[in-house]
mmCIF file of C-alpha atoms in Angstrom:
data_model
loop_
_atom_site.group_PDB
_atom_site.id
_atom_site.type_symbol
_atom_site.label_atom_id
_atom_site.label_comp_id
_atom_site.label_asym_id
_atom_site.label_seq_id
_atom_site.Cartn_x
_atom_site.Cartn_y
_atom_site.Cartn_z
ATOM 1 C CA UNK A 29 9.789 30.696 -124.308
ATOM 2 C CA UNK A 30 12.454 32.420 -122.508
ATOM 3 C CA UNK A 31 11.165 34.920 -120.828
ATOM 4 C CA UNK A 32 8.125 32.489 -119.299
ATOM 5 C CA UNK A 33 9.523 33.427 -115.632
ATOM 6 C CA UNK A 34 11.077 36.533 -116.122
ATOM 7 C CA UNK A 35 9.249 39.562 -115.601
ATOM 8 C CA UNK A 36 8.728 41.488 -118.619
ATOM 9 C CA UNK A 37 9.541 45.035 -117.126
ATOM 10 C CA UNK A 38 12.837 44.654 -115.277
ATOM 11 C CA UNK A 39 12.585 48.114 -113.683
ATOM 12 C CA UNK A 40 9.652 47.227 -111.739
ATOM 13 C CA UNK A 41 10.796 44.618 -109.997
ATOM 14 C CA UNK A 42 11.425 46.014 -106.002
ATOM 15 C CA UNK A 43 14.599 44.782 -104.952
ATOM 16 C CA UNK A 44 14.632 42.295 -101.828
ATOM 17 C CA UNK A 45 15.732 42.967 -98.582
ATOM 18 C CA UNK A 46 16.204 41.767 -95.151
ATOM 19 C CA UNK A 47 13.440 42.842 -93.104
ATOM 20 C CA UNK A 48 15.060 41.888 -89.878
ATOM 21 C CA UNK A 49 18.260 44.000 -90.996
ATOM 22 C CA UNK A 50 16.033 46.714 -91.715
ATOM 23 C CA UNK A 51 14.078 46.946 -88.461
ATOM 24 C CA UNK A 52 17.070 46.166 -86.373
ATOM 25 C CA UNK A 53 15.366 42.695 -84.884
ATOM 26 C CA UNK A 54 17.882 40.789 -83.136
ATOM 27 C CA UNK A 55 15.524 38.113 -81.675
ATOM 28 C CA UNK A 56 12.678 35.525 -83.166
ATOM 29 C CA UNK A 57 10.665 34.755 -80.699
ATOM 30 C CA UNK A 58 9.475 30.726 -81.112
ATOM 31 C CA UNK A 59 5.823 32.056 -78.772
ATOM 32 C CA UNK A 60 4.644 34.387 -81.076
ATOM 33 C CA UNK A 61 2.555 32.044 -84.054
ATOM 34 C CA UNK A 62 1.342 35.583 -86.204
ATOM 35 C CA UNK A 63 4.765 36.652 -86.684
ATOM 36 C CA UNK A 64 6.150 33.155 -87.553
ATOM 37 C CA UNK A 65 2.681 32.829 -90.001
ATOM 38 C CA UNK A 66 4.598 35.499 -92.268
ATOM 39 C CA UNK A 67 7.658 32.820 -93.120
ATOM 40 C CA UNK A 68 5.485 29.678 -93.451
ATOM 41 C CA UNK A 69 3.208 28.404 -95.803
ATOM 42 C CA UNK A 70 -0.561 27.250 -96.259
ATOM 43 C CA UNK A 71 0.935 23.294 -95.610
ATOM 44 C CA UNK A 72 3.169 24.772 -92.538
ATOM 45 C CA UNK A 73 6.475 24.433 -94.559
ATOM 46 C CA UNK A 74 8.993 27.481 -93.885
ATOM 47 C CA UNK A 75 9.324 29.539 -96.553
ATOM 48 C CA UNK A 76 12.202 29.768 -98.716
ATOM 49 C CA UNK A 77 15.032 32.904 -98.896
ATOM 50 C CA UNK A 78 14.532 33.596 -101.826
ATOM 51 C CA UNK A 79 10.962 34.167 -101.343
ATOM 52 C CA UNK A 80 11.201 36.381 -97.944
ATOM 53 C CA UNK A 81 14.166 38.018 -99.281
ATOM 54 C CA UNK A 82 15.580 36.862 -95.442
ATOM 55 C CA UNK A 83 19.355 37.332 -95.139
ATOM 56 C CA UNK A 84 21.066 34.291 -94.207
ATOM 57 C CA UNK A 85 21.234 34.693 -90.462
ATOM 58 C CA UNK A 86 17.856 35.730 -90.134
ATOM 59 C CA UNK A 87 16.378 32.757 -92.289
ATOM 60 C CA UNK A 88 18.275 30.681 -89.997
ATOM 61 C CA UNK A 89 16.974 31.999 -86.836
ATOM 62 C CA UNK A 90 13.300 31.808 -88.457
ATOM 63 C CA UNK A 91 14.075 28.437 -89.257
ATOM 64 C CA UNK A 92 15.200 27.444 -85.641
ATOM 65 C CA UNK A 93 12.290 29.193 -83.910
ATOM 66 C CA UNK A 94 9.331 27.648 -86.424
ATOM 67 C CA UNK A 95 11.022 24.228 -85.243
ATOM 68 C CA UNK A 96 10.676 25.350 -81.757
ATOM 69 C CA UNK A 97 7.071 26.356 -82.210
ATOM 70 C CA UNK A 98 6.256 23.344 -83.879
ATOM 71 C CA UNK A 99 7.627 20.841 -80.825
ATOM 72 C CA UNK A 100 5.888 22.798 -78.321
ATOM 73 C CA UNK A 101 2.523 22.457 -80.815
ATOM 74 C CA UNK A 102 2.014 25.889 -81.283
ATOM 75 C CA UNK A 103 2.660 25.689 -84.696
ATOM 76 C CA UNK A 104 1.691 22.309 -86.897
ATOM 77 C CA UNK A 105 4.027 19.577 -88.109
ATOM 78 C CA UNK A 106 1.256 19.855 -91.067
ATOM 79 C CA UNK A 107 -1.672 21.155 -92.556
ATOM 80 C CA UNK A 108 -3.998 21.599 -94.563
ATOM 81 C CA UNK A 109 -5.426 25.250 -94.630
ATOM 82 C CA UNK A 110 -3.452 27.315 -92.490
ATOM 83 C CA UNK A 111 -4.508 30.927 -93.190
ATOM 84 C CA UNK B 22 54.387 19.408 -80.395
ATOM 85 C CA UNK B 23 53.345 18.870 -76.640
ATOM 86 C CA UNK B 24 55.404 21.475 -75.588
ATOM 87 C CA UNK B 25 53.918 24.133 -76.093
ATOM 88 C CA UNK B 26 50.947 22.286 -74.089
ATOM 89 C CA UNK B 27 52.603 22.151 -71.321
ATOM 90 C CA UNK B 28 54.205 25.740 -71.094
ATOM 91 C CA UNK B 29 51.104 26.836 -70.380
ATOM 92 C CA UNK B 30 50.341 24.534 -67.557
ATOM 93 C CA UNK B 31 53.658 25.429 -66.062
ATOM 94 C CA UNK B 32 52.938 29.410 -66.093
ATOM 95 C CA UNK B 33 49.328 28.416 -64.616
ATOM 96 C CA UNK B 34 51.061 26.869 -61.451
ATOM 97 C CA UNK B 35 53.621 29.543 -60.649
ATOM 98 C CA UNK B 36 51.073 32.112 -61.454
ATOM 99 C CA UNK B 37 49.535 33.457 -57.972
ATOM 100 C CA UNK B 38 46.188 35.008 -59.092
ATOM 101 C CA UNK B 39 45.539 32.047 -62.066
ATOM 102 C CA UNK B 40 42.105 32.814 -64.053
ATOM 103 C CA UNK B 41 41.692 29.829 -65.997
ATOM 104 C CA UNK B 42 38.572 31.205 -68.023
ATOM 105 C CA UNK B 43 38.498 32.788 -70.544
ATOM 106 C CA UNK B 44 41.475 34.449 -72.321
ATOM 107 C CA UNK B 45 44.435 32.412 -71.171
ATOM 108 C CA UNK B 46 44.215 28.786 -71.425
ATOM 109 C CA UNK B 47 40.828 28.075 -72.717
ATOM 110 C CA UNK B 48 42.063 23.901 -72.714
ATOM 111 C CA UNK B 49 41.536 23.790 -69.385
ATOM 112 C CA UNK B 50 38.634 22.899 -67.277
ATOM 113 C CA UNK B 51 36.927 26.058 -66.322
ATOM 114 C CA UNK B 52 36.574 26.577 -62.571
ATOM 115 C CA UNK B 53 34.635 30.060 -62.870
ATOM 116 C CA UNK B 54 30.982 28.535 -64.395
ATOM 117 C CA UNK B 55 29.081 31.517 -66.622
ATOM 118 C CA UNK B 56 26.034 32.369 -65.289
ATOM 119 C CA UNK B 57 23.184 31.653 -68.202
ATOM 120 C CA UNK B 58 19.932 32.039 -68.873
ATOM 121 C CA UNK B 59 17.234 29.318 -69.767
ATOM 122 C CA UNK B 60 13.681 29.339 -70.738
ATOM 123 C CA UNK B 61 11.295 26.127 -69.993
ATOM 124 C CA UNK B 62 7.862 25.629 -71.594
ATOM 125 C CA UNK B 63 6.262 22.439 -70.596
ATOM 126 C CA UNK B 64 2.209 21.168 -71.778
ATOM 127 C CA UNK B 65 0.610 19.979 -68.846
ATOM 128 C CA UNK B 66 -1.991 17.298 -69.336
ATOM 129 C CA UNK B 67 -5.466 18.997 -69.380
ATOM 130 C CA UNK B 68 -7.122 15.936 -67.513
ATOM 131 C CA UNK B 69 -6.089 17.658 -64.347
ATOM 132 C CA UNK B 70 -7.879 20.310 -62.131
ATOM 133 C CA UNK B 71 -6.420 23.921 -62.498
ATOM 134 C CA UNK B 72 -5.514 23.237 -58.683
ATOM 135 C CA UNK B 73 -3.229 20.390 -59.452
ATOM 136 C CA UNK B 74 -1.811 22.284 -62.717
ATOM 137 C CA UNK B 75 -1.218 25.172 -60.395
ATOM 138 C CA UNK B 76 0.849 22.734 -57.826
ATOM 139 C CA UNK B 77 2.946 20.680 -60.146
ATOM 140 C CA UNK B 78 4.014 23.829 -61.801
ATOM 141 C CA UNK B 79 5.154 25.292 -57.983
ATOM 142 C CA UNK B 80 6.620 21.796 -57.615
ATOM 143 C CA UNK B 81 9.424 22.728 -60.588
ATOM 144 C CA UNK B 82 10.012 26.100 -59.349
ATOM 145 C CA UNK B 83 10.915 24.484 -55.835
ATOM 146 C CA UNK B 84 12.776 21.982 -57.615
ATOM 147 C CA UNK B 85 14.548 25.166 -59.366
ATOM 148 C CA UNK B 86 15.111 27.909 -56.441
ATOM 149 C CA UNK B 87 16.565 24.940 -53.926
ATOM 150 C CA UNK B 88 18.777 23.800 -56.562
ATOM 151 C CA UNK B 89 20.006 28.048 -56.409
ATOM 152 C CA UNK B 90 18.970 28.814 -59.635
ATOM 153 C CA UNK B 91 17.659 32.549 -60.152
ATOM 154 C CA UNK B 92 13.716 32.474 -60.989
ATOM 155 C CA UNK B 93 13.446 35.507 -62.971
ATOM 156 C CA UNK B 94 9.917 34.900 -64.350
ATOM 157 C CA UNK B 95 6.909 31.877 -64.188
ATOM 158 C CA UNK B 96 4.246 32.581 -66.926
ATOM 159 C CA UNK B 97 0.963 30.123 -67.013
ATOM 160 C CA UNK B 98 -0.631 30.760 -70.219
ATOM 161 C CA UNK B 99 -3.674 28.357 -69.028
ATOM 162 C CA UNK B 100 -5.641 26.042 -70.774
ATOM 163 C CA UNK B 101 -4.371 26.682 -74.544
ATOM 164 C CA UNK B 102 -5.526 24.645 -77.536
ATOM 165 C CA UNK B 103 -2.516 23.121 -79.414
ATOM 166 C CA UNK B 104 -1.781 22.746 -83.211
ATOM 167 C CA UNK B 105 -1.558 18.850 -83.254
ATOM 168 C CA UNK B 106 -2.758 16.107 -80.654
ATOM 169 C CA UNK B 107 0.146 15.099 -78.044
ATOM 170 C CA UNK B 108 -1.294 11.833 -76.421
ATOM 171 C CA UNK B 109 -4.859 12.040 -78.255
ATOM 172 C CA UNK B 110 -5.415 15.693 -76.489
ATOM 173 C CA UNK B 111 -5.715 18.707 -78.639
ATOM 174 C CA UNK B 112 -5.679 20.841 -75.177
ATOM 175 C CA UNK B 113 -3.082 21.535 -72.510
ATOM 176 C CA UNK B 114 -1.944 24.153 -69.777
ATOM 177 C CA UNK B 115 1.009 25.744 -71.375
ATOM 178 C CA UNK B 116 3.566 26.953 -68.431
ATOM 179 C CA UNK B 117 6.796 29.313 -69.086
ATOM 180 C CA UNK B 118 9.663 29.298 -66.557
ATOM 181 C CA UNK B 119 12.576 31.912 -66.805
ATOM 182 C CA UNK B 120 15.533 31.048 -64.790
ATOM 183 C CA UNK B 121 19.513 32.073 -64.807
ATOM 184 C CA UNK B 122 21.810 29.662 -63.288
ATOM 185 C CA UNK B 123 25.447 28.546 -63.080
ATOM 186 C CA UNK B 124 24.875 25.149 -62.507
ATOM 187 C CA UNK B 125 24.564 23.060 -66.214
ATOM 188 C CA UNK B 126 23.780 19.448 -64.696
ATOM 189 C CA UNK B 127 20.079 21.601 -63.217
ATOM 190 C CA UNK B 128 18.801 21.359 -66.283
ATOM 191 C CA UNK B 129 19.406 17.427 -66.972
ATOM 192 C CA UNK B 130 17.822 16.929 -63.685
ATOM 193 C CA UNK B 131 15.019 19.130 -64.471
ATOM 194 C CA UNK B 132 14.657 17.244 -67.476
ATOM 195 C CA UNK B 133 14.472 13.826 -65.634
ATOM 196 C CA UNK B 134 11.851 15.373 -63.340
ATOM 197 C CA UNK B 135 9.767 16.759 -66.576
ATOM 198 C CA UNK B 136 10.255 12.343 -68.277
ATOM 199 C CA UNK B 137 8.966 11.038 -64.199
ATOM 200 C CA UNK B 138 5.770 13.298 -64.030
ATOM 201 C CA UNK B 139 3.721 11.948 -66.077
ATOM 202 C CA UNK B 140 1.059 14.744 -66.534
ATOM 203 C CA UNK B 141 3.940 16.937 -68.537
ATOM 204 C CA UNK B 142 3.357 16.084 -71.856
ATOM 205 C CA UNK B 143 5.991 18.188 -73.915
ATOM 206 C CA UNK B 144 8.818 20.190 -72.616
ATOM 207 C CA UNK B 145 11.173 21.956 -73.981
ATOM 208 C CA UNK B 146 14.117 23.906 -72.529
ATOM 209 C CA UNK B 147 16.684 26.471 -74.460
ATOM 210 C CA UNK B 148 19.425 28.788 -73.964
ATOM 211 C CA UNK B 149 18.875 32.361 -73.986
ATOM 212 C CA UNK B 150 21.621 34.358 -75.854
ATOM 213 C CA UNK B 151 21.792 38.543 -75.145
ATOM 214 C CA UNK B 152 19.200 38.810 -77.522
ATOM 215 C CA UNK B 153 16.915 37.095 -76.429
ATOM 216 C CA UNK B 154 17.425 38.560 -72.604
ATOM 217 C CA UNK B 155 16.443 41.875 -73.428
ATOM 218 C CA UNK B 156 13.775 40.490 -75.602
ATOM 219 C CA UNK B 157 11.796 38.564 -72.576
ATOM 220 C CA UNK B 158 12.483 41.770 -70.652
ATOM 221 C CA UNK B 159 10.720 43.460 -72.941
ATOM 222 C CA UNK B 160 7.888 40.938 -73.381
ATOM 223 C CA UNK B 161 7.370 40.800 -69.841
ATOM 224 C CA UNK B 162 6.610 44.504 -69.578
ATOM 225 C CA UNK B 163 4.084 43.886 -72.089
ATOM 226 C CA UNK B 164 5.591 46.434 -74.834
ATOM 227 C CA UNK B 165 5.105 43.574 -77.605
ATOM 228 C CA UNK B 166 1.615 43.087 -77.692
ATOM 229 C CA UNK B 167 1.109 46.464 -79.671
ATOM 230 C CA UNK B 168 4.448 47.512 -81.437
ATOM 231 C CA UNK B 169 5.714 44.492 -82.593
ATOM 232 C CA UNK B 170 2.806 43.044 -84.386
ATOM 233 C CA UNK B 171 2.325 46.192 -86.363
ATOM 234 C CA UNK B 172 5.754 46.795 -87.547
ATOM 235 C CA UNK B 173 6.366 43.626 -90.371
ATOM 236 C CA UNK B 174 2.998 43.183 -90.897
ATOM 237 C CA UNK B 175 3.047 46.696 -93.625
ATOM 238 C CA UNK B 176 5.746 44.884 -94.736
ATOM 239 C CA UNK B 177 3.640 41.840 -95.728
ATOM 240 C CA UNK B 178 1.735 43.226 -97.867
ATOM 241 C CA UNK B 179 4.811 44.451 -100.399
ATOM 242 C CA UNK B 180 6.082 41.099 -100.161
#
């Protein structure tokens, strides 16, 4: 019982990282819906960090520009089927 | 305590060539204003002809340039459809405004001018840091409809 939600071969496991760090991507742009689509999900919730593997200031500024999006309507308070 | 307030003010005076902003007395009111950057998007009612769209649009950019503020870029996206309803529409003419200015009350009365007219429906104005500059300069050259999308999308899929 356990191990239920742990993997069962630790070595497999890819370890997360930033992909903003990575990339060197300074801004989030709030106009851009397909990009923000990759941090929210079917319902239009943001994502979590420990899910995108985001680093702190990144998730924030994903955060902040999916709120933008969503008071200008181009992305939805809610929904149903999103992708 | 209030000394050491004070000092300060004292120097200021006798000083000839007094820069208030931003390294030496950061307490006081700042005479020099920083120029900054803003970005408006505002939903225009789609009830309206393409005409009118086209002239209350000109009629913030007016309001903007003879207020001195620095129009850098005006972007009409047209008739868009939006995520969610505003006013029982699920259609609107989306409008982008780039502007730098040193005033900070334009943007209150820009905002008083977006609650009067009452074919804006949403508006929204922010701040743009350094970031964000050289990101619309960017996007305005067009360089993002290609690279960008391409990049984190590999990504995606290991995620």
């Amino acid at each position: 019982m356990t191990l239920m939600n742990e993997p069962v071969k630790r070595a497999e496991v890819k370890p997360k990282y930033c992909r903003f760090k990575k990339n060197g991507i300074k801004y989030i742009d709030y106009k851009d819906p397909d990009f923000l689509l990759k941090f929210i999900n079917e319902q239009g919730k943001i994502l979590p960090r420990r899910l995108t593997g985001n680093s702190w200031k990144y998730q924030n500024k994903i955060a902040q520009a999916v709120k933008r999006a969503r008071h200008v309507a181009i992305l939805p308070y809610l929904a149903d089927q999103m992708k | 305590m209030i000394l050491p307030l004070f000092t300060g003010l004292i120097i200021a005076i006798c000083l000839p060539d007094y820069e208030p902003f931003p390294t030496f007395a950061p307490h006081f009111k700042t005479i020099v204003k920083p120029m900054k950057n803003y970005e408006t998007v505002f939903i225009l009612n789609p009830v309206l002809s393409e005409d009118q769209a086209k002239d209350t649009v000109e009629k913030f950019v007016k309001l903007l340039t003879k207020a001195k503020a620095n129009v850098i870029n005006v972007e009409k996206w047209g008739l868009k459809k939006m995520a969610y309803a505003i006013q029982n529409k699920s259609t609107g003419f989306y409008n982008l405004i780039e502007f730098a200015t040193t005033d900070n009350t334009l943007i209150n009365t820009l905002e008083t001018e977006y609650r009067r007219d009452e074919s804006v429906m949403r508006f929204m104005t922010i701040v743009l840091d350094k970031h964000s500059i050289l990101y619309n300069e960017r996007r305005r050259k067009g360089e993002f409809n290609r690279t960008k999308k391409q990049a984190p999308r590999k990504e995606a899929a290991e995620v």
